[in-house]
mmCIF file of C-alpha atoms in Angstrom:
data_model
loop_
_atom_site.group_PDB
_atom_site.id
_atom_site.type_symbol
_atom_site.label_atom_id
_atom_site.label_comp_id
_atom_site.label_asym_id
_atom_site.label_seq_id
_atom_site.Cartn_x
_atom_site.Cartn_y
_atom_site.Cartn_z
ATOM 1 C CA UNK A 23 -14.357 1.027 -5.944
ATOM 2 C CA UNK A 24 -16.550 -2.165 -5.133
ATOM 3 C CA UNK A 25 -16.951 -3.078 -1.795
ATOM 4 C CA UNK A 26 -17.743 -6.951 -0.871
ATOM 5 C CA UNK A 27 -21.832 -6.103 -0.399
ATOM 6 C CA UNK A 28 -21.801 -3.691 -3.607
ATOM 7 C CA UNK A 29 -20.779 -1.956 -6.180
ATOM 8 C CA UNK A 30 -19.516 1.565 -6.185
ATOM 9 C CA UNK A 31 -21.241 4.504 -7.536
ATOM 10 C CA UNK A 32 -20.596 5.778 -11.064
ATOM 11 C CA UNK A 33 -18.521 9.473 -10.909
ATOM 12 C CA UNK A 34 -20.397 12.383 -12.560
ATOM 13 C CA UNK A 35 -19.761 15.838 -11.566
ATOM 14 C CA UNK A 36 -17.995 14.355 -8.595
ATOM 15 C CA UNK A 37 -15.845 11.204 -8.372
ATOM 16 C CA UNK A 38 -17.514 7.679 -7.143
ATOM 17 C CA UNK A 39 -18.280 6.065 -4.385
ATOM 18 C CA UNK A 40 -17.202 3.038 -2.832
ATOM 19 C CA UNK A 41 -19.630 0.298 -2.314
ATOM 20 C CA UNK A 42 -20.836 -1.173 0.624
ATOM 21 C CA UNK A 43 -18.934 -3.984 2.551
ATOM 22 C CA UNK A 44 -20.911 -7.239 3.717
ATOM 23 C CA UNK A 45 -22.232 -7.513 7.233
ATOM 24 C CA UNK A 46 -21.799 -10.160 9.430
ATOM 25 C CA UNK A 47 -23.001 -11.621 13.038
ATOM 26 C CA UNK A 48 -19.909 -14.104 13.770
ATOM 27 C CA UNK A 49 -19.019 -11.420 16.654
ATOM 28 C CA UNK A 50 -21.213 -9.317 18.577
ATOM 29 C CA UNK A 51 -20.434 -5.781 17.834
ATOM 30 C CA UNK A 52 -19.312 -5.270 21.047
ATOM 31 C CA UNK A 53 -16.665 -7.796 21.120
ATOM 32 C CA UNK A 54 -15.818 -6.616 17.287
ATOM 33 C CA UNK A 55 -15.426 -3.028 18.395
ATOM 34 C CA UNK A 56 -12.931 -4.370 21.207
ATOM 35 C CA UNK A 57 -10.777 -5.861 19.016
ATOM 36 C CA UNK A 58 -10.891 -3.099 16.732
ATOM 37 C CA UNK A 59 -11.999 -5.417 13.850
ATOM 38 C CA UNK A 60 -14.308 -4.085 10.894
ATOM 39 C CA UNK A 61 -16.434 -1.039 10.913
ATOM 40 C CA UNK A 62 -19.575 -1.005 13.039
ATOM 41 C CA UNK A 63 -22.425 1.365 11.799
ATOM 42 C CA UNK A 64 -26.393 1.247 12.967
ATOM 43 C CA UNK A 65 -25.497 -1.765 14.961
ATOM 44 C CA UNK A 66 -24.176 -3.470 12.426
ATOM 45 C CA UNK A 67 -20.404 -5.076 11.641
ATOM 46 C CA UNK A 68 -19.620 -4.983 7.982
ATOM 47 C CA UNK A 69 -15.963 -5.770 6.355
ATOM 48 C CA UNK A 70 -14.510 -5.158 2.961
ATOM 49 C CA UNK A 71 -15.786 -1.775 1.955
ATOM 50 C CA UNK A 72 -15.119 -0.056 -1.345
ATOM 51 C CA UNK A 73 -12.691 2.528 -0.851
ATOM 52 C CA UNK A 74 -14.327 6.122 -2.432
ATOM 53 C CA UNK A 75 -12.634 7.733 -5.980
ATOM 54 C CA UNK A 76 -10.522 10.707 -5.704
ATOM 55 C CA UNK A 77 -11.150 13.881 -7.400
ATOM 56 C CA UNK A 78 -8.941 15.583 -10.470
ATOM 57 C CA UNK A 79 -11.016 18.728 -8.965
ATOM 58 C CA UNK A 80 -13.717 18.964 -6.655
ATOM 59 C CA UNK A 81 -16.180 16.420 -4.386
ATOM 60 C CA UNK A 82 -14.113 12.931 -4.139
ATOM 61 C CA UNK A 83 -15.923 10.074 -3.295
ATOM 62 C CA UNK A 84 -16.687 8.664 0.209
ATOM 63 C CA UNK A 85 -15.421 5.248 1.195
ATOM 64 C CA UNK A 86 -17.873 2.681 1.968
ATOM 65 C CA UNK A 87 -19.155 0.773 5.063
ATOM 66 C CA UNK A 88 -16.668 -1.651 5.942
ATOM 67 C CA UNK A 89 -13.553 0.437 6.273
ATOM 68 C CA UNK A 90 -13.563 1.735 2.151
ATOM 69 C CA UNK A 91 -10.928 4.620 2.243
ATOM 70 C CA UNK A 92 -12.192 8.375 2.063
ATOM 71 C CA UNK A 93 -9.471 10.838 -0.443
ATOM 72 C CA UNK A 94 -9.517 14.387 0.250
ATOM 73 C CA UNK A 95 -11.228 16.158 -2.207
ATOM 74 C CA UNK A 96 -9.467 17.783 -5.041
ATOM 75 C CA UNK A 97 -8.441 20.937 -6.009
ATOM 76 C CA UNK A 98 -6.359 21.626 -9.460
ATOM 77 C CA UNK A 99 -3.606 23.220 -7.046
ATOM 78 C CA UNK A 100 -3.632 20.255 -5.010
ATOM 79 C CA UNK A 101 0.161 20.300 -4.687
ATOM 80 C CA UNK A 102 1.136 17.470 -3.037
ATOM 81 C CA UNK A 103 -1.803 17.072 -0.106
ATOM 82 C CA UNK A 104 -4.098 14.839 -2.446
ATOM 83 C CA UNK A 105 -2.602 11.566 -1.017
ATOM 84 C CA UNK A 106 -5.290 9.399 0.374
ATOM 85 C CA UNK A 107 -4.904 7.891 3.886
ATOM 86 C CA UNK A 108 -4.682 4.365 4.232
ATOM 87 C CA UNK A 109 -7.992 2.261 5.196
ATOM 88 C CA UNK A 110 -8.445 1.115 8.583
ATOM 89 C CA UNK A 111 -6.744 -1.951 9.992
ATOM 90 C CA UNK A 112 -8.750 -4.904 10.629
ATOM 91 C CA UNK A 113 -11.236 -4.098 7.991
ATOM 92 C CA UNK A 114 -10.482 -5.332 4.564
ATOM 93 C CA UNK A 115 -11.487 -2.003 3.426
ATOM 94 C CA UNK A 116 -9.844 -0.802 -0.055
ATOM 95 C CA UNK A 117 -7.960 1.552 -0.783
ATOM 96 C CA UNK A 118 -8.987 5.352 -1.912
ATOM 97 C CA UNK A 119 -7.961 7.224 -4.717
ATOM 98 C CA UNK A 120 -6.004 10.005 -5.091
ATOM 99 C CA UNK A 121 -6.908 13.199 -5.627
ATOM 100 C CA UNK A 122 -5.737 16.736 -7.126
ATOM 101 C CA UNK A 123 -3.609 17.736 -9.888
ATOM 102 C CA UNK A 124 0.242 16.511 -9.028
ATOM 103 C CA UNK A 125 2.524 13.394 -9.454
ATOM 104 C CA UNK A 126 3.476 12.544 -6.376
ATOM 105 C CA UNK A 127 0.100 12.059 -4.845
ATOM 106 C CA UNK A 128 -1.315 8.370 -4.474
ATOM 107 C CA UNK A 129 -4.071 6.392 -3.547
ATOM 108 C CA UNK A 130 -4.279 4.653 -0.221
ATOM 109 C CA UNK A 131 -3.379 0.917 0.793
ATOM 110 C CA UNK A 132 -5.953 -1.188 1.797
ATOM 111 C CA UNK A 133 -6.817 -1.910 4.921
ATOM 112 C CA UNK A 134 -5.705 -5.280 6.554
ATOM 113 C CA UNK A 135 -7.624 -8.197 7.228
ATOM 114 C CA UNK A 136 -8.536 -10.096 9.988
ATOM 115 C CA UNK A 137 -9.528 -13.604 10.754
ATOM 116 C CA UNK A 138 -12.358 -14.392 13.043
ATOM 117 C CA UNK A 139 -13.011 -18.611 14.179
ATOM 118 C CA UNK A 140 -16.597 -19.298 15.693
ATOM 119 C CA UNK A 141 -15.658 -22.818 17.662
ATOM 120 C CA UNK A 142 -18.425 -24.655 20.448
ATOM 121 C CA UNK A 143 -17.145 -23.923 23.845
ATOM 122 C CA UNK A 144 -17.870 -26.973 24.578
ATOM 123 C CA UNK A 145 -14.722 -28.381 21.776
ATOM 124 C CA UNK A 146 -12.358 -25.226 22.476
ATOM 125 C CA UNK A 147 -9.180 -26.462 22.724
ATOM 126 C CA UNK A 148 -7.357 -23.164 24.056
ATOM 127 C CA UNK A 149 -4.009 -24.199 21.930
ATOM 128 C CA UNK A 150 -3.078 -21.188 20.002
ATOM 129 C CA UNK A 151 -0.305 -19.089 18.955
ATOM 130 C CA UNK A 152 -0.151 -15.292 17.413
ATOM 131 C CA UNK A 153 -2.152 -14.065 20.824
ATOM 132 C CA UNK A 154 -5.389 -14.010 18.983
ATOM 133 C CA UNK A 155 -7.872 -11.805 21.011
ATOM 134 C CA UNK A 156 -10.662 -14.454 22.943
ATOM 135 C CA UNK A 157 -14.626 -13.907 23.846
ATOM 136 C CA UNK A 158 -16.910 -16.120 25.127
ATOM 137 C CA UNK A 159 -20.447 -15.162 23.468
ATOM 138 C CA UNK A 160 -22.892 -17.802 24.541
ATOM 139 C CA UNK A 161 -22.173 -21.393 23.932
ATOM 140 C CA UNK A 162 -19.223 -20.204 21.797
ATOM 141 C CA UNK A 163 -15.637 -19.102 21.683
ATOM 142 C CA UNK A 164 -14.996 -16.362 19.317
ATOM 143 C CA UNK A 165 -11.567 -15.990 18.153
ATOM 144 C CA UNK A 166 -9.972 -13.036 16.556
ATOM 145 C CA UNK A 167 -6.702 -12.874 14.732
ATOM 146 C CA UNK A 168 -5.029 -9.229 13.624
ATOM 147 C CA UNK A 169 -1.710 -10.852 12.561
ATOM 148 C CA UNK A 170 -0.028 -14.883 11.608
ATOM 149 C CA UNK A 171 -1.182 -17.112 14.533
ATOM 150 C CA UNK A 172 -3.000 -20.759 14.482
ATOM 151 C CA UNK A 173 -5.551 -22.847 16.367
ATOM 152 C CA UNK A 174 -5.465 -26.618 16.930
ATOM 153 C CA UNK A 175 -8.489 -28.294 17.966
#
């Protein structure tokens, strides 16, 4: 599948690859990594990867940067252990594919997403709700939401 930053890779002998998720600098990877939001790699934070194809038989595809989905690979006797596992929370990542030969496998869910607010420390107001996760990085509050919640300036 297509990730945010780029397209997945075309199948051949083995299935496709999910494309890259985008990167972004809104947290520090630090704080990111804390809040167990997105998928750091090489120092960077990217979201929204492609999750990878699954595999009728042989190599599946690997998920991409940004919390894309990895399926087992496949084998024609699969049975019923070609179920992908879901992305990673707080990622945006999609979803794998499933892989093998039987019915009741599937593909996994996407991963959830998350909502980060960049406001001037100077104009934070403190008045939230949902008990978003708070950083101070420079001049600036970060704000991270994993679930419903709001901010009022």
């Amino acid at each position: 599948g297509g990730g945010a930053g780029a397209a997945g890779t075309a199948g051949g002998n083995q299935s496709g690859h999910g494309g890259i998720g985008v990167t972004t600098t809104i947290i520090s990877t630090t704080n990111a990594q804390s809040s167990a939001a997105g998928q750091v790699s090489s120092s960077n934070l990217y979201f929204a990867g492609g999750g990878g194809g699954g595999a009728y038989q042989g190599t599946s595809g690997t998920g991409g940067l940004g919390g894309g989905g990895t399926p087992p690979n496949g084998t024609q006797t699969n049975g019923t252990n070609g179920s992908a596992p879901n992305s990673a929370a707080n990622t945006g990542g999609g979803g794998a594919g499933s892989a093998g030969y039987h019915s009741t496998n599937t593909g996994g869910n996407g991963g959830s997403g998350v909502c980060i607010l960049k406001v001037p420390a100077a104009n934070y107001s403190a008045s939230t709700s949902g008990n978003p996760d708070v950083y101070t990085e420079g001049s600036f509050k970060i704000l991270v939401f994993k679930q419903s919640g709001s901010y009022t300036a």
